[in-house]
Tab-separated table of C-alpha atoms and ligand atoms in Angstrom:
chain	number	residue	atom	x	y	z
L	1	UNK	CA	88.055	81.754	104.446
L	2	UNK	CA	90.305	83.267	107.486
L	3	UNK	CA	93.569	81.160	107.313
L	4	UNK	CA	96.691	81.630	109.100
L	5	UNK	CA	100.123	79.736	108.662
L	6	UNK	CA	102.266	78.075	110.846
L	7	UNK	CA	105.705	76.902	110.440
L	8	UNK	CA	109.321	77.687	111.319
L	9	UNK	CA	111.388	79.831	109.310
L	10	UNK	CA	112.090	78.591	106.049
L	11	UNK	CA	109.263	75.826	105.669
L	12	UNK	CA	107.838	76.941	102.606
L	13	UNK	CA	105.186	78.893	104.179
L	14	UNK	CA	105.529	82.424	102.222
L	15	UNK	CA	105.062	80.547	98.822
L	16	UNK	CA	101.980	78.597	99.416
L	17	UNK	CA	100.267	81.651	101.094
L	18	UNK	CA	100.972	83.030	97.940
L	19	UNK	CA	99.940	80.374	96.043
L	20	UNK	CA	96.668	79.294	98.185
L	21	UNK	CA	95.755	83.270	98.368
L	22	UNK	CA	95.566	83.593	94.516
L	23	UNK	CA	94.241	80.031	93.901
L	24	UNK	CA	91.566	81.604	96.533
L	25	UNK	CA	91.578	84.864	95.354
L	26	UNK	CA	91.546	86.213	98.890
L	27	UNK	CA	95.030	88.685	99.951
L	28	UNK	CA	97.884	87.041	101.498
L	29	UNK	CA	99.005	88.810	104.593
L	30	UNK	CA	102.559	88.428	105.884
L	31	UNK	CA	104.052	90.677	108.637
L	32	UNK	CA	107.294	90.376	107.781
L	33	UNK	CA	106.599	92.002	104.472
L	34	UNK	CA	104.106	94.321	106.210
L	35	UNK	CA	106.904	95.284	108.682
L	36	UNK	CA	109.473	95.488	106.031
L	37	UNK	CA	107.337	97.592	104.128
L	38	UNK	CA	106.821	100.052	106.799
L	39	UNK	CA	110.273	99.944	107.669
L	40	UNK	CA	110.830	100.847	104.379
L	41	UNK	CA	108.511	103.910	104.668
L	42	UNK	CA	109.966	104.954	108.118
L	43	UNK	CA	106.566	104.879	109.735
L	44	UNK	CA	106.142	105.074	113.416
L	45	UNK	CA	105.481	101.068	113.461
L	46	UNK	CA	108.684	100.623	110.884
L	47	UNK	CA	111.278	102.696	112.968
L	48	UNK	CA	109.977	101.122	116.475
L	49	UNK	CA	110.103	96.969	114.416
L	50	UNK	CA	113.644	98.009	112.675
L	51	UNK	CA	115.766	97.241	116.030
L	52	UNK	CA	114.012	94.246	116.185
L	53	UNK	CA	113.970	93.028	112.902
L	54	UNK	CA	117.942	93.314	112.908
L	55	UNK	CA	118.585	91.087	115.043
L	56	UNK	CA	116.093	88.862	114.024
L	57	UNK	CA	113.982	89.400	117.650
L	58	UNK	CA	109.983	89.730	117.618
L	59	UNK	CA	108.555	92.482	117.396
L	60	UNK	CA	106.793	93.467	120.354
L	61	UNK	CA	102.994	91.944	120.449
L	62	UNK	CA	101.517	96.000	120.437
L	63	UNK	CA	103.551	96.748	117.359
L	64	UNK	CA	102.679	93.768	115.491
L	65	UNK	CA	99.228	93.602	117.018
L	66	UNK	CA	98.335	97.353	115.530
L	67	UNK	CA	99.596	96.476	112.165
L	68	UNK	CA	97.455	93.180	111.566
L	69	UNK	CA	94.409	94.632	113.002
L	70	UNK	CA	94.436	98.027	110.132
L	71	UNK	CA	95.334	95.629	107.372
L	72	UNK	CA	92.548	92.916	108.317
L	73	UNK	CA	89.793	96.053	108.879
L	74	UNK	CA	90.635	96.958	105.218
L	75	UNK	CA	87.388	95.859	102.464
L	76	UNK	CA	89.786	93.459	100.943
L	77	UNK	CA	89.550	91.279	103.573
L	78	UNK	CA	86.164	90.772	103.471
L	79	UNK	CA	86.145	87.542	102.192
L	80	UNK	CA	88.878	86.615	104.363
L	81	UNK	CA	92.374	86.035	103.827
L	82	UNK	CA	95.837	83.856	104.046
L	83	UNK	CA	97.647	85.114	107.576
L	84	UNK	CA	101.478	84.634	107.327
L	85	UNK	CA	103.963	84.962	109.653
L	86	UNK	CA	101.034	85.919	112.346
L	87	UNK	CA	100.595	85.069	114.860
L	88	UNK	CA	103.633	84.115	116.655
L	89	UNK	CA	102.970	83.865	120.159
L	90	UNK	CA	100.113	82.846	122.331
L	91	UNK	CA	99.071	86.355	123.630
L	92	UNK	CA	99.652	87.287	119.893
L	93	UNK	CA	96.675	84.976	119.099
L	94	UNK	CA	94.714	85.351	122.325
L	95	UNK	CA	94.499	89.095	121.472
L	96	UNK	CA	94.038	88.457	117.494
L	97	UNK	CA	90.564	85.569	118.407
L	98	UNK	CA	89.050	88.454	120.720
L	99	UNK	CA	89.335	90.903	118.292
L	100	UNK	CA	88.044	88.644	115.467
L	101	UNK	CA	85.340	87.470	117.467
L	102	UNK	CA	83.892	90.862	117.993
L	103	UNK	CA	83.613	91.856	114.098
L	104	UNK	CA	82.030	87.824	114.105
L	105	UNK	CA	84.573	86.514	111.678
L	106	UNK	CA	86.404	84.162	113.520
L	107	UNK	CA	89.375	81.579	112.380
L	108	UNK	CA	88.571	78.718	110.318
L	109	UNK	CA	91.778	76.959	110.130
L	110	UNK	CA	95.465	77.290	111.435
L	111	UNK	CA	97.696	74.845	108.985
L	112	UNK	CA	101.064	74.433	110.307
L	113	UNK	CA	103.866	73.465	108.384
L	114	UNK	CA	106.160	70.475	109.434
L	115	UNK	CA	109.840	70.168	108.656
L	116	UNK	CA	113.074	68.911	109.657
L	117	UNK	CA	114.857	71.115	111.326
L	118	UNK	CA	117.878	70.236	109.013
L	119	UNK	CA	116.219	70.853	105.704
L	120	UNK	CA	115.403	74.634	107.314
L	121	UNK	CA	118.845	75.127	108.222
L	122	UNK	CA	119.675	74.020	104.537
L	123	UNK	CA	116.715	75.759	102.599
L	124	UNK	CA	117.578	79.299	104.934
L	125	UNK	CA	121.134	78.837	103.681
L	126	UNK	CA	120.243	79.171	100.085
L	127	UNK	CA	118.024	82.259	100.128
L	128	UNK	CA	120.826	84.359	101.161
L	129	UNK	CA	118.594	87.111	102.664
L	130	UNK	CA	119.639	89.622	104.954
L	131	UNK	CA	118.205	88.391	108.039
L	132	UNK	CA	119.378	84.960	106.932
L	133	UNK	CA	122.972	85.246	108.145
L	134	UNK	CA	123.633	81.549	110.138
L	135	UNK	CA	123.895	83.579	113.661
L	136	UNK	CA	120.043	85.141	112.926
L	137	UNK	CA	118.609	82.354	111.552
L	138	UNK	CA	119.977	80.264	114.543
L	139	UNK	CA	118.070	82.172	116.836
L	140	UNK	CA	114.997	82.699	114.594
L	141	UNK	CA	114.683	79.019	114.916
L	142	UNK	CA	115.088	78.070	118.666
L	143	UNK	CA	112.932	81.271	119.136
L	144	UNK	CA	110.065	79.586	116.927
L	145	UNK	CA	110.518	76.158	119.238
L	146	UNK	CA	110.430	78.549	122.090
L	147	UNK	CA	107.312	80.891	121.616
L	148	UNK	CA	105.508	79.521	118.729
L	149	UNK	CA	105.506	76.020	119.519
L	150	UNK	CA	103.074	76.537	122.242
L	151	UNK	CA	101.119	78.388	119.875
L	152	UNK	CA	100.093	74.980	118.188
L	153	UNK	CA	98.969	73.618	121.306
L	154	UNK	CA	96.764	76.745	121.646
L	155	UNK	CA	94.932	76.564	118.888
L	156	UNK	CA	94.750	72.426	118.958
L	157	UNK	CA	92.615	73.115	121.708
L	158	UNK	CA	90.422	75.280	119.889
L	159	UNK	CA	90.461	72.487	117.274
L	160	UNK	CA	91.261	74.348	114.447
L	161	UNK	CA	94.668	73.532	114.370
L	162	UNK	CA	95.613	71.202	111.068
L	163	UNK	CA	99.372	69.766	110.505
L	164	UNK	CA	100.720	69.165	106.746
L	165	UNK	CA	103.802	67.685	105.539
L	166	UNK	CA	105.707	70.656	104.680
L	167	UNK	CA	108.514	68.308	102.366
L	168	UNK	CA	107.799	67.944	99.069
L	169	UNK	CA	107.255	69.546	95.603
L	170	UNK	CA	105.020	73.402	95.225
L	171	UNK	CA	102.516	71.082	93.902
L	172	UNK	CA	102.372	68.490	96.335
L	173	UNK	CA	102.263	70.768	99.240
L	174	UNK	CA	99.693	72.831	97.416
L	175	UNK	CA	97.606	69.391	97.549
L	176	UNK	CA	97.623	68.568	101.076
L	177	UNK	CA	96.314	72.528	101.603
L	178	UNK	CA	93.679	71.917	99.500
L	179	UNK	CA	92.657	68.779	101.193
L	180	UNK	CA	92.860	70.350	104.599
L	181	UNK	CA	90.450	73.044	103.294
L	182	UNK	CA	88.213	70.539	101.184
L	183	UNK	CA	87.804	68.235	104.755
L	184	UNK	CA	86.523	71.992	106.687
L	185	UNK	CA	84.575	73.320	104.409
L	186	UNK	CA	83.265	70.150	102.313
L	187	UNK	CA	84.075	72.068	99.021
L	188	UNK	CA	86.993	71.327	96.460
L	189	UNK	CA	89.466	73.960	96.321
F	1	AMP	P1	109.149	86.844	108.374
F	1	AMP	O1	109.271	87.482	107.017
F	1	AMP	O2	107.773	86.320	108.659
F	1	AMP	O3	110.207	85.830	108.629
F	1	AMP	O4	109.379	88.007	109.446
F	1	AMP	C1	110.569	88.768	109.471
F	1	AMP	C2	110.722	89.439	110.827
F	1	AMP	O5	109.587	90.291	111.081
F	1	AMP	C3	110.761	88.485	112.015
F	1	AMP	O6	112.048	87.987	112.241
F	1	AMP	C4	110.283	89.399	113.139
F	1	AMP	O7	111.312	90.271	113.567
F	1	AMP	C5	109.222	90.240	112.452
F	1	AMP	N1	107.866	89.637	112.561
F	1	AMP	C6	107.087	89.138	111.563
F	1	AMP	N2	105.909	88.692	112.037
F	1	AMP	C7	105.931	88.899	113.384
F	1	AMP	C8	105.021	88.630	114.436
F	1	AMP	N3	103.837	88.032	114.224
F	1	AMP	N4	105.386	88.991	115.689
F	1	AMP	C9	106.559	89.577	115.932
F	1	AMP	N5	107.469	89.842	114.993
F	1	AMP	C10	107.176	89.509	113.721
């Protein structure tokens, strides 16, 4: 199954792609650790997303764009895959459907995530992460009700879009993505 999450900073996403990709045994896929990664290594795509990633900006579409398409091309994807963290933006997506479309494995479901924009603020404070000072994480929110949220509207009208509850325990959010998958596909997850 081809899966990608949606959800602000600090909804939970990152764990339950973890925990739906090995429950699926398919890889999880997150360009934040893809870019940090290649930041990291000081590839061409990691010294041209650093600037970016600082100050808690997007990285340009191209950038981004070129690092999903390798990773997806690679064997291990064959059997598809948990997207996090891409895309972002509606050209992001535009661009990612015609290039899935032409290697005939399209989308089955986007899941977004749904939470309070107080429990992010809350949850972001606790992880303490470098790119969680209040300033960045301030403006990695209002830039996910900027860009992203028209991103759900995109892919509603593709009807593929799904919305969970994204409060509650591991477990109980693990349940509701299992149920969104069980009413696609038919089969218990
Ligand atoms: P994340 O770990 O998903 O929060 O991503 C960390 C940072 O990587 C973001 O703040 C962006 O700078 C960059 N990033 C990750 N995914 C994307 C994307 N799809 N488009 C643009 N920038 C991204």
């Amino acid at each position: 199954m081809r899966i990608v999450f949606i959800g602000p900073p600090g909804a939970g996403k990152g764990t339950q792609a973890v925990r739906l990709s090995e429950h699926l045994g398919v890889p999880h896929l997150s360009t934040g650790e893809l870019l940090r990664e290649a930041c990291r290594l000081k590839t061409a795509i990691g010294v041209q997303a650093s600037e970016y990633m600082e100050s808690g900006r997007l990285v340009p579409d191209d950038v981004v764009n070129q690092l999903v398409f390798q990773r997806v091309a690679e064997p291990d994807c064959g059997d598809g895959y948990v997207m996090d963290g891409f895309p972002r933006t509606v050209p992001q997506a535009e661009v990612f459907d015609d290039f899935l479309s032409l290697k005939g494995t399209p989308l089955n479901v986007a899941i977004e995530f749904r939470v309070r924009e107080q429990d992010l603020r809350d949850r972001l404070a606790s992880r303490g992460r470098h790119d969680d000072v209040v300033e960045v994480v301030q403006f990695r929110l209002s830039e996910y009700d900027a860009v992203t949220t028209p991103l759900l509207n995109y892919y509603q009208g593709r009807g593929i879009l799904r919305t969970i509850n994204g409060i509650g325990t591991l477990e109980e959010v693990s349940e509701r993505i299992h149920s969104v998958i069980h009413a696609i596909t038919g089969r218990r997850v």
